[in-house]
CSV table of C-alpha atoms in Angstrom, one decimal:
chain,number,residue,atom,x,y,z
A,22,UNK,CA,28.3,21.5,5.8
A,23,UNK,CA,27.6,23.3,2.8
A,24,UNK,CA,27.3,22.3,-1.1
A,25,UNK,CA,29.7,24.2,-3.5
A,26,UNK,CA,28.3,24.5,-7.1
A,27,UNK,CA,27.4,22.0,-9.0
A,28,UNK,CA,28.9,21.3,-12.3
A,29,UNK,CA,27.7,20.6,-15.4
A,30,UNK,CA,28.5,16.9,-16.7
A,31,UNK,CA,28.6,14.7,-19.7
A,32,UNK,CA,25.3,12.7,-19.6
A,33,UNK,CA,26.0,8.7,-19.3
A,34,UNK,CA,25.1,5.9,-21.4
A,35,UNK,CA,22.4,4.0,-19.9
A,36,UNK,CA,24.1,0.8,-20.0
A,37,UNK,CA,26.9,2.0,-18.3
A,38,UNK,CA,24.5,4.1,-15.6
A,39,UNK,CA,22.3,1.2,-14.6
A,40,UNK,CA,25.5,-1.6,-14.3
A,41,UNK,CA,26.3,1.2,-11.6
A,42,UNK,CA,23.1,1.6,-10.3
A,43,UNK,CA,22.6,-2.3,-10.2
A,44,UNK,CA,25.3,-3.4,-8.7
A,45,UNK,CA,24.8,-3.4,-4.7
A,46,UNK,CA,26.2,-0.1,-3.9
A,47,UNK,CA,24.7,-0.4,-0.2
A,48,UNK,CA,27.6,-2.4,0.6
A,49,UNK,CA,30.2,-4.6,-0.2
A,50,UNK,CA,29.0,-6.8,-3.3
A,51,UNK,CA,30.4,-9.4,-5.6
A,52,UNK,CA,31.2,-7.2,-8.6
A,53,UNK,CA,34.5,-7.5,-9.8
A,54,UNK,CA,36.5,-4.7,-8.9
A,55,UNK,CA,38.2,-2.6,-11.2
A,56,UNK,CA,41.6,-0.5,-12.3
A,57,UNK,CA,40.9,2.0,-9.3
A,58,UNK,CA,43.8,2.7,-7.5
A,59,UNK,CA,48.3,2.5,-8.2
A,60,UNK,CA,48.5,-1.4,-9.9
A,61,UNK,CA,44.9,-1.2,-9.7
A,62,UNK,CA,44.1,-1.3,-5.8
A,63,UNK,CA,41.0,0.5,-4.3
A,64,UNK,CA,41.1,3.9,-4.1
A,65,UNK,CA,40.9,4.6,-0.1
A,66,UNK,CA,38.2,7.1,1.2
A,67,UNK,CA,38.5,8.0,5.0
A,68,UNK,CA,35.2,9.4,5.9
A,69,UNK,CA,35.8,11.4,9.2
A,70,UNK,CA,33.2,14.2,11.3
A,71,UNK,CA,35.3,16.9,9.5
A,72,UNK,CA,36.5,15.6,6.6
A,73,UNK,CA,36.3,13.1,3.5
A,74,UNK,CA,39.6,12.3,2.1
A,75,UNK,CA,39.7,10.8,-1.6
A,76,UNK,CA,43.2,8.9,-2.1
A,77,UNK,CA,43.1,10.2,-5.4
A,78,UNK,CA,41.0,13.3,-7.3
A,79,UNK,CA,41.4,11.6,-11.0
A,80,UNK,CA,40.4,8.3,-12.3
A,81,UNK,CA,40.3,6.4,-16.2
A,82,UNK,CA,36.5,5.5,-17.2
A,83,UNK,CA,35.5,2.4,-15.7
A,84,UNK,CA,34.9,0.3,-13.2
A,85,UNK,CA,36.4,1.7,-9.8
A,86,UNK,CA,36.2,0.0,-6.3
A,87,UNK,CA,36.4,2.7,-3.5
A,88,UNK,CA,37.4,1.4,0.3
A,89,UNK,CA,35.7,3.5,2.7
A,90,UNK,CA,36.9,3.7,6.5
A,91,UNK,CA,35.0,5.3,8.8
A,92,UNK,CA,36.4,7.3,11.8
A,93,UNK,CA,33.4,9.4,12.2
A,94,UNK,CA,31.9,9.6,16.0
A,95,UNK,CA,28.0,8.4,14.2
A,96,UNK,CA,27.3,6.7,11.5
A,97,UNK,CA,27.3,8.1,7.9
A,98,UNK,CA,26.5,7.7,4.7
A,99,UNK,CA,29.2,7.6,1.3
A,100,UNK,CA,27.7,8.7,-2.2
A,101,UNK,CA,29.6,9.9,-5.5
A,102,UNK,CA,27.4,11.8,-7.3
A,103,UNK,CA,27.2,13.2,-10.5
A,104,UNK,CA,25.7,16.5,-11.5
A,105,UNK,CA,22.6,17.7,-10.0
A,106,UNK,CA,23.3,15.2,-6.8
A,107,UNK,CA,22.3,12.6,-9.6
A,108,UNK,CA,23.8,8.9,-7.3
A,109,UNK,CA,26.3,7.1,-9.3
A,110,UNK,CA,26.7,4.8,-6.1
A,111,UNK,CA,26.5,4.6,-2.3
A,112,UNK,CA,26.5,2.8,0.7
A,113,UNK,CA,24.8,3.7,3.7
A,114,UNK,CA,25.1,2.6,7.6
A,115,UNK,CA,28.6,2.9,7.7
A,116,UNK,CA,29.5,3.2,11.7
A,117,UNK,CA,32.4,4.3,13.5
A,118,UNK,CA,35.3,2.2,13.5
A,119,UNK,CA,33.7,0.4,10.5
A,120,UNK,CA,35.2,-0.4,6.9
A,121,UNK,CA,32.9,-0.9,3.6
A,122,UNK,CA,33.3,-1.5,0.2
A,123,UNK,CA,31.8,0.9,-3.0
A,124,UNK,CA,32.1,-0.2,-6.3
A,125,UNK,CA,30.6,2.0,-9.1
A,126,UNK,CA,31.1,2.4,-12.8
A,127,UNK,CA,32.0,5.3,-13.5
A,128,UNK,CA,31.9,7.4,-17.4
A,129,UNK,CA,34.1,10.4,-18.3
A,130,UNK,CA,33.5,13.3,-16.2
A,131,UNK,CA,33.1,15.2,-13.2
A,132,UNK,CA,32.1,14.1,-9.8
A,133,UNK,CA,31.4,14.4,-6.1
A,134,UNK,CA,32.2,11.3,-3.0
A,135,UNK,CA,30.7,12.7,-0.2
A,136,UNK,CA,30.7,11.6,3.4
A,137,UNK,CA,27.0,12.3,5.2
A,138,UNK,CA,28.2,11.9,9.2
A,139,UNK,CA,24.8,11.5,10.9
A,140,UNK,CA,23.5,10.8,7.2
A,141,UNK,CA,21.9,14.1,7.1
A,142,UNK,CA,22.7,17.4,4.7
A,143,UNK,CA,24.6,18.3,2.0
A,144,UNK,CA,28.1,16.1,3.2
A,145,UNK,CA,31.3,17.1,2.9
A,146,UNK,CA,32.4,17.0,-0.5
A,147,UNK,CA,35.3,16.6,-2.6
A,148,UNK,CA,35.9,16.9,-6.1
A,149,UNK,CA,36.8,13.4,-8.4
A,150,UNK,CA,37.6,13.9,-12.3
A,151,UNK,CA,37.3,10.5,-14.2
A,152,UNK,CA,39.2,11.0,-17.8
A,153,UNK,CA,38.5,8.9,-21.0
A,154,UNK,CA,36.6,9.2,-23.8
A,155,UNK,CA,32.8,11.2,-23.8
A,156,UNK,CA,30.1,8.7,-23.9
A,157,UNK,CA,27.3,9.7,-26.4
A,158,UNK,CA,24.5,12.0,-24.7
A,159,UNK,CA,20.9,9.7,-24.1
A,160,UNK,CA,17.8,10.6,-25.7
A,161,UNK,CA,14.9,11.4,-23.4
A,162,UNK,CA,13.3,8.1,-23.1
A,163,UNK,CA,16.9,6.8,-22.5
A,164,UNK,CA,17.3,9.7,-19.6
A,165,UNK,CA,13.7,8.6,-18.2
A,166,UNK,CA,14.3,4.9,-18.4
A,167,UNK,CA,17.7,5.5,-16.7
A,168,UNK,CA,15.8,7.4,-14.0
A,169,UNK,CA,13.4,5.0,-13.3
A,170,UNK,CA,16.0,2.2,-13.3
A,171,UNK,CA,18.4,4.4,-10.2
A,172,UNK,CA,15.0,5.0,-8.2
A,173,UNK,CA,14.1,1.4,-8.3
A,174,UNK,CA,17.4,0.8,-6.9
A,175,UNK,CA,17.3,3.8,-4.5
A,176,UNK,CA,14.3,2.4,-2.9
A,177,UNK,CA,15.1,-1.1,-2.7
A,178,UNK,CA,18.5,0.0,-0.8
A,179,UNK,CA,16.5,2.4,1.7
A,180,UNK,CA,14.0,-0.4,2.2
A,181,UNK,CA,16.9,-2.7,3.1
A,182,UNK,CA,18.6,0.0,5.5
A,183,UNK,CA,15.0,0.6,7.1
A,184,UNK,CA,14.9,-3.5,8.1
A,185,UNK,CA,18.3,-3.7,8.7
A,186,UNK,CA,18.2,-0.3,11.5
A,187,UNK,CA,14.5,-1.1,12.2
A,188,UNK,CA,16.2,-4.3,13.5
A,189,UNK,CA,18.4,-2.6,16.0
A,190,UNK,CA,16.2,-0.9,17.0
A,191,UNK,CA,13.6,-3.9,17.9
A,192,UNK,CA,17.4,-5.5,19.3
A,193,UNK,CA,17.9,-3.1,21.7
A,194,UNK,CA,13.7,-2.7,22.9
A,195,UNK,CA,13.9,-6.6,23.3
A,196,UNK,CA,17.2,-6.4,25.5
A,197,UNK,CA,15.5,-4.0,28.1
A,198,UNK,CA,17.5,-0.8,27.1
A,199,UNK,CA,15.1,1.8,26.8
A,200,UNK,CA,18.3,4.4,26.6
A,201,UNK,CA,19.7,2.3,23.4
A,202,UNK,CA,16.0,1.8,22.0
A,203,UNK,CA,15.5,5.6,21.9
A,204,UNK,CA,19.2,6.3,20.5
A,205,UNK,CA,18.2,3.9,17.9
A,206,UNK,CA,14.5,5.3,16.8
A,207,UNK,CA,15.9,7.7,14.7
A,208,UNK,CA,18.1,6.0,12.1
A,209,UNK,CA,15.3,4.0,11.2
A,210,UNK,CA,12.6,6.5,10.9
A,211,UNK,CA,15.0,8.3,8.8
A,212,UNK,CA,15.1,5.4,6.3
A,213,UNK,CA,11.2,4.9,6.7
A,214,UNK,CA,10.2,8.4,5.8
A,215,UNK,CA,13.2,8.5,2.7
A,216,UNK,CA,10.2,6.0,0.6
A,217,UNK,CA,7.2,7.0,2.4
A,218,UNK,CA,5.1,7.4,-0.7
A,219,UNK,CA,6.2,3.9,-1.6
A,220,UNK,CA,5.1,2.5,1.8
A,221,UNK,CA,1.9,4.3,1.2
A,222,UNK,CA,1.0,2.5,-1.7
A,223,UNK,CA,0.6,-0.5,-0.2
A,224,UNK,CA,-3.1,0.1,1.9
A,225,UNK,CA,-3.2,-1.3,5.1
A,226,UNK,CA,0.8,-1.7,5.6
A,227,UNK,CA,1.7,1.8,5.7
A,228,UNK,CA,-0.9,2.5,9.2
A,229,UNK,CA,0.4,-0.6,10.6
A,230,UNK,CA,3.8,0.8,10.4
A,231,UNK,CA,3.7,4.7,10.4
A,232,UNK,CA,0.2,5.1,12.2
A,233,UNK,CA,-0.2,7.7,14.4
A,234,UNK,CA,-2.6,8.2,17.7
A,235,UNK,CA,-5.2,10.4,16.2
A,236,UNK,CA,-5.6,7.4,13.6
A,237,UNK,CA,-6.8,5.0,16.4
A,238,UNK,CA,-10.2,3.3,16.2
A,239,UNK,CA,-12.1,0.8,18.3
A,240,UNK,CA,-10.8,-1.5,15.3
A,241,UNK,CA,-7.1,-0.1,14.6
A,242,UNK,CA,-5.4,-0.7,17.8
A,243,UNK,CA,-2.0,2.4,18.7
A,244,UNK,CA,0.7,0.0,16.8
A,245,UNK,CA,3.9,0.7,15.0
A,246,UNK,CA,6.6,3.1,15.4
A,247,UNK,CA,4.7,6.0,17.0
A,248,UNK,CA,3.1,3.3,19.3
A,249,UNK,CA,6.8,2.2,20.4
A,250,UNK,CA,8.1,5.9,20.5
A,251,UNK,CA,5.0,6.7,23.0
A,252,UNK,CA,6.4,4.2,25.1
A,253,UNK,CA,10.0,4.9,25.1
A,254,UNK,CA,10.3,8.9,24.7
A,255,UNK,CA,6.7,9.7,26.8
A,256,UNK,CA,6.6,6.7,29.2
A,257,UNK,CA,10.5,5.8,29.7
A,258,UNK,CA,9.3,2.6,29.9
A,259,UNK,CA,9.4,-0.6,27.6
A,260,UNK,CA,6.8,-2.5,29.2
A,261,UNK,CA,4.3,-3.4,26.7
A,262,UNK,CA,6.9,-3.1,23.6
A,263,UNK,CA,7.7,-6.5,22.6
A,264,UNK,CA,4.7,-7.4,20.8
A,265,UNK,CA,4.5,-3.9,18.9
A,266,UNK,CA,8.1,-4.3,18.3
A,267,UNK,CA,7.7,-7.6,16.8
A,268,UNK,CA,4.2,-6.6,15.1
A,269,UNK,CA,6.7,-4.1,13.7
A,270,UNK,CA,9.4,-6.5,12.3
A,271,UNK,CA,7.1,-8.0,10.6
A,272,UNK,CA,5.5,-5.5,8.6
A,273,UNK,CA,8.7,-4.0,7.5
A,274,UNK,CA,10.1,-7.2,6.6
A,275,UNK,CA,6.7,-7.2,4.3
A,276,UNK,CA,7.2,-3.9,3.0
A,277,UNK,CA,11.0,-4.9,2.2
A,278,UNK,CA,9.6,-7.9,-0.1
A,279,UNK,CA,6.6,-5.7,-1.9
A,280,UNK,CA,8.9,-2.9,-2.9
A,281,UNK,CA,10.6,-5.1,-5.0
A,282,UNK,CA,6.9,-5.3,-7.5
A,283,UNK,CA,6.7,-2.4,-7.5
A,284,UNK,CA,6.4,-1.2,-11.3
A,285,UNK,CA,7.8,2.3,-11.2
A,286,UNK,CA,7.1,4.7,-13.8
A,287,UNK,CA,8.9,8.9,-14.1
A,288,UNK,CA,4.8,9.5,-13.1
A,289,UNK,CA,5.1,7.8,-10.1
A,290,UNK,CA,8.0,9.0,-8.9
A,291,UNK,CA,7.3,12.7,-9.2
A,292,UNK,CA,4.4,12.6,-7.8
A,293,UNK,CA,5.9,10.6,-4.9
A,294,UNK,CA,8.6,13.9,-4.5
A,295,UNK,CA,5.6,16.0,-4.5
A,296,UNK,CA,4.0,13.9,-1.6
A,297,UNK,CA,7.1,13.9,0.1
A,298,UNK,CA,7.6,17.8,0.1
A,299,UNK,CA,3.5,17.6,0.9
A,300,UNK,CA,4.2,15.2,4.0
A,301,UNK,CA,6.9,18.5,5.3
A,302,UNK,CA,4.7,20.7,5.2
A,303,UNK,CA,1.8,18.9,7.1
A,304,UNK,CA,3.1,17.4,9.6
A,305,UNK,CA,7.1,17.9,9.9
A,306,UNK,CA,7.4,21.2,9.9
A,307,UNK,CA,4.2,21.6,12.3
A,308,UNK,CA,5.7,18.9,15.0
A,309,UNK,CA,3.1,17.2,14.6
A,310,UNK,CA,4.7,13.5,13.5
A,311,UNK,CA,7.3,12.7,16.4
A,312,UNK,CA,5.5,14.2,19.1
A,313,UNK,CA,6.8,12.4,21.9
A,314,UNK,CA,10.6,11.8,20.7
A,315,UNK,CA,10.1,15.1,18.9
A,316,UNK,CA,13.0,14.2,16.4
A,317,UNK,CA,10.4,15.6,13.4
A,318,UNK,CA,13.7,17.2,11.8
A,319,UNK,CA,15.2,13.7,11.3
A,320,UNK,CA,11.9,13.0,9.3
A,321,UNK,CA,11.7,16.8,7.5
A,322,UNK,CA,15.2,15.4,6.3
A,323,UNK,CA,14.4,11.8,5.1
A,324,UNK,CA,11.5,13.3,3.3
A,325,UNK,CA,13.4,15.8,1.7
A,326,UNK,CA,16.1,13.4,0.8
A,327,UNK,CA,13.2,11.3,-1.2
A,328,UNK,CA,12.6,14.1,-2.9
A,329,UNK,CA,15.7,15.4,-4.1
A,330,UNK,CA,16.6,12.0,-5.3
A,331,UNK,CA,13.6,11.7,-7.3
A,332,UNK,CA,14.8,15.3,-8.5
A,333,UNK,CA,18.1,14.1,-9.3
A,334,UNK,CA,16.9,11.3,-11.1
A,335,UNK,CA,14.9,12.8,-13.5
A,336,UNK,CA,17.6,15.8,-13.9
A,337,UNK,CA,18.8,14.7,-17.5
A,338,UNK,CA,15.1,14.7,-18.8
A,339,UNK,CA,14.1,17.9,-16.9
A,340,UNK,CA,16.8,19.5,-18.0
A,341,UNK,CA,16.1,18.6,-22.1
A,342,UNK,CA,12.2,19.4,-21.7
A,343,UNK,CA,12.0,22.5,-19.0
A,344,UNK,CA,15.8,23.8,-18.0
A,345,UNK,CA,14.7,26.3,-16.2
A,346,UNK,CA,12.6,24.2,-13.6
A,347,UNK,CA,16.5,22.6,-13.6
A,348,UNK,CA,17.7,26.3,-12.9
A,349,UNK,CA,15.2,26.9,-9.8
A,350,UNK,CA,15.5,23.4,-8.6
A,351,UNK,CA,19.2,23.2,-8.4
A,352,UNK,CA,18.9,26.3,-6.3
A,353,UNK,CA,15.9,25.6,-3.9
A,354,UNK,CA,16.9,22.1,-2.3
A,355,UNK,CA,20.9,23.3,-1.8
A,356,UNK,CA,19.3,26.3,0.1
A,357,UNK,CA,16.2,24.2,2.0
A,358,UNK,CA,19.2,21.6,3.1
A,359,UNK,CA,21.6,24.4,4.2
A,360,UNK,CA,18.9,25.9,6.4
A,361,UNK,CA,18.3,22.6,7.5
A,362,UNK,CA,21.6,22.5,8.6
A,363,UNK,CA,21.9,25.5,10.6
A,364,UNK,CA,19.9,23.3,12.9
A,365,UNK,CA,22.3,20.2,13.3
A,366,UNK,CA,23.3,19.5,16.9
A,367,UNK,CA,26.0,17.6,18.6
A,368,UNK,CA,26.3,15.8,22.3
A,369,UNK,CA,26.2,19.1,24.6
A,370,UNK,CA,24.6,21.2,22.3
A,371,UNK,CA,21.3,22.5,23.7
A,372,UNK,CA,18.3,20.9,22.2
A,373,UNK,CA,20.4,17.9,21.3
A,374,UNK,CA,18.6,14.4,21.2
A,375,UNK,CA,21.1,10.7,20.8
A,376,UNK,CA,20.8,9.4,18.3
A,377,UNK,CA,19.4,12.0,16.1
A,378,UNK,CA,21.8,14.4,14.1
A,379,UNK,CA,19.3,17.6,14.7
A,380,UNK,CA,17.8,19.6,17.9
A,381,UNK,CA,14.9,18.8,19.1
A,382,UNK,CA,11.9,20.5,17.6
A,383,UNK,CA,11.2,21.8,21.0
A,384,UNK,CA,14.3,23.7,20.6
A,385,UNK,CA,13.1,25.8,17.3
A,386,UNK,CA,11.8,29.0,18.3
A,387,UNK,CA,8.6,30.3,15.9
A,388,UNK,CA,10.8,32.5,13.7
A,389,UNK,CA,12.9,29.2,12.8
A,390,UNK,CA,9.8,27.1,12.2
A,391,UNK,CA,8.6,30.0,10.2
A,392,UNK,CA,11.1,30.0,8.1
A,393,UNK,CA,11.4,26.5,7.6
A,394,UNK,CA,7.9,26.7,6.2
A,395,UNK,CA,8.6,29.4,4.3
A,396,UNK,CA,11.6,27.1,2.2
A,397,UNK,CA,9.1,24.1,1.7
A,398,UNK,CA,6.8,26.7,0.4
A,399,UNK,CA,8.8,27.7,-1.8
A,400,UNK,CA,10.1,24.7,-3.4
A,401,UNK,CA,6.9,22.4,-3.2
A,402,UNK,CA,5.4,24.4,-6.3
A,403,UNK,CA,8.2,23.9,-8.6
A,404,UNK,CA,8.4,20.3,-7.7
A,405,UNK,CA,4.7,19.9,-8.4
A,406,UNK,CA,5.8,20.7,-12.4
A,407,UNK,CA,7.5,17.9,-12.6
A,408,UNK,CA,4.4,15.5,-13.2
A,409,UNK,CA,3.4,17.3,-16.0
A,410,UNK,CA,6.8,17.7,-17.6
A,411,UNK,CA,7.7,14.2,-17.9
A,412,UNK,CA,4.4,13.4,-19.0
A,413,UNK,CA,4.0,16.1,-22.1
A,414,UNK,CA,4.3,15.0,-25.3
């Protein structure tokens, strides 16, 4: 799956940006719906492994409910974005055989809905024109307000996606199915490591759910996700899991509650995308994180997902104070993702893990870790500008 170039758009109001980004574009939600389709129906999105058909490719301004089917094979992920990857709205967790509501408001312009199968990569893309009258271009404080307003929502939505897989997950430990438990590890951790720095900020929580063994004391027990992957992935077994899985609903039900107080700032959030990239480089692209499920690529994604949303995000502003970090941004992630993607794997493929949309690390020779590294190299020094261009006078 590949990204074609991204087009230049009409900036947004922020009013009419955040009532997208506020209503509950994770899923079905109680805004009204608006003129989308003929007579003012939904405009229909089948969301397949090979395609993503749009019922129609031109919409008036406004408020636009899209029905999303799912005949995928995994689950996936819906977005329309706006220039830069910037999210206008999507819903996430859509499985096969499932239906799911996205309603966004949606200014003049040009746009992207794109269907993630496996919620991983670039998507498959197709174009959306909404016609109508040009809404007047923000100022930068409006661009950075707007931004910090769509991560807010970004990472409450990812939070509620990491309880809501974490709980299958802990579902299918506490029925006995080791098999189902392991298929079901990776959706979550994908979720977790999306708002890593955010779970970070919160002391003690982030160990008790993202520790890992070389963190173990004689006071700070082997709990959390890695403690439960050790078990399922290393000891096929999931003796000894319920009270770490349990322990583990319970902390991310706390971490879902805290994010919400979180006072977000354009600061905050790119130095979060810089700890993000950081975080690949350490310990995702080493092998190091997942080493007994060895998924790491599921978490090289969700950490690089983090960070291009921040990116996105902050797009507008960027592109006002320093366009050409804009330039070499826009063309670093599209070409870290697509190399990402040469290493997607399906049921029979060799290397291929359930439940998780890439090969196993084990599978990566040294020439394809190599240049892995050499990507996150080369986009984790541009990223590291952003701090101190939305933070110059």
């Amino acid at each position: 799956m590949t990204s074609p170039a991204i087009r230049v758009l009409r900036l947004a109001s922020p009013v009419v940006v955040a009532a997208a980004l506020l209503a509950d574009c994770s899923s079905d939600n109680n805004a009204a719906p608006g003129p989308s389709g003929p007579g003012g129906g939904p405009v229909t999105v089948n969301a397949s492994d090979r395609s993503c058909r749009v019922a129609r490719s031109t919409l008036p301004a406004g408020r636009h409910t899209f029905e999303i089917t799912s005949t995928t094979s995994q689950v996936t992920e819906v977005y329309v974005y706006a220039a830069g990857d910037r999210i206008m709205g999507e819903v996430e967790n859509v499985g096969p055989s499932t239906k799911r509501n996205l309603i966004v408001d949606l200014p003049a312009g040009d746009y992207q809905v794109t269907c993630k199968p496996g919620m991983v990569g670039n998507g498959i893309r197709t174009a959306l024109t909404v016609t109508g009258q040009a809404v007047p271009a923000q100022t930068l404080d409006e661009n950075l307000r707007t931004a910090v307003t769509s991560y807010r929502t970004y990472v409450q939505t990812e939070t509620r996606a990491l309880v809501d897989t974490t709980a299958a997950f802990v579902a299918a430990i506490n029925s006995g199915d080791a098999a189902k438990a392991r298929q079901a590890y990776p959706s979550a951790r994908l979720h977790y490591e999306r708002i890593e720095p955010i779970a970070e900020s919160f002391g003690d929580l982030d160990p008790l759910i993202d520790m890992r063994i070389d963190d173990v004391t004689a006071d700070s027990p082997f709990v959390g996700f890695h403690a439960l992957e050790q078990l399922l992935f290393e000891k096929n077994t999931v003796d000894g899991t319920r009270p770490l899985a349990t322990a583990l609903t319970t902390n991310v039900g706390k971490l879902g509650t805290l994010v919400k107080t979180v006072g977000f700032t354009p600061l905050i959030m790119a130095n979060g995308a810089k700890s993000l990239l950081d975080e690949v480089a350490k310990s995702k692209v080493t092998g190091e994180e997942e080493r007994y499920s060895r998924i790491d690529l599921v978490d090289f994604a969700g950490n690089v997902d983090g960070a291009r949303y921040v990116y996105s995000a902050l797009r507008p502003a960027l592109l006002e104070k320093k366009p050409q970090l804009v330039t070499t941004l826009d063309q670093r992630f599209p070409t870290l993702v697509n190399l990402l993607n040469t290493h997607l794997a399906k049921p029979g493929d060799r290397g291929y893990t359930p439940g998780s949309p890439y090969v196993s690390y084990d599978a990566l020779t040294p020439e394809q870790v190599r240049a892995l590294a050499v990507e996150v190299d080369a986009i984790s020094e541009p990223i590291g500008q952003i701090s101190g261009v939305v933070t110059a006078g």
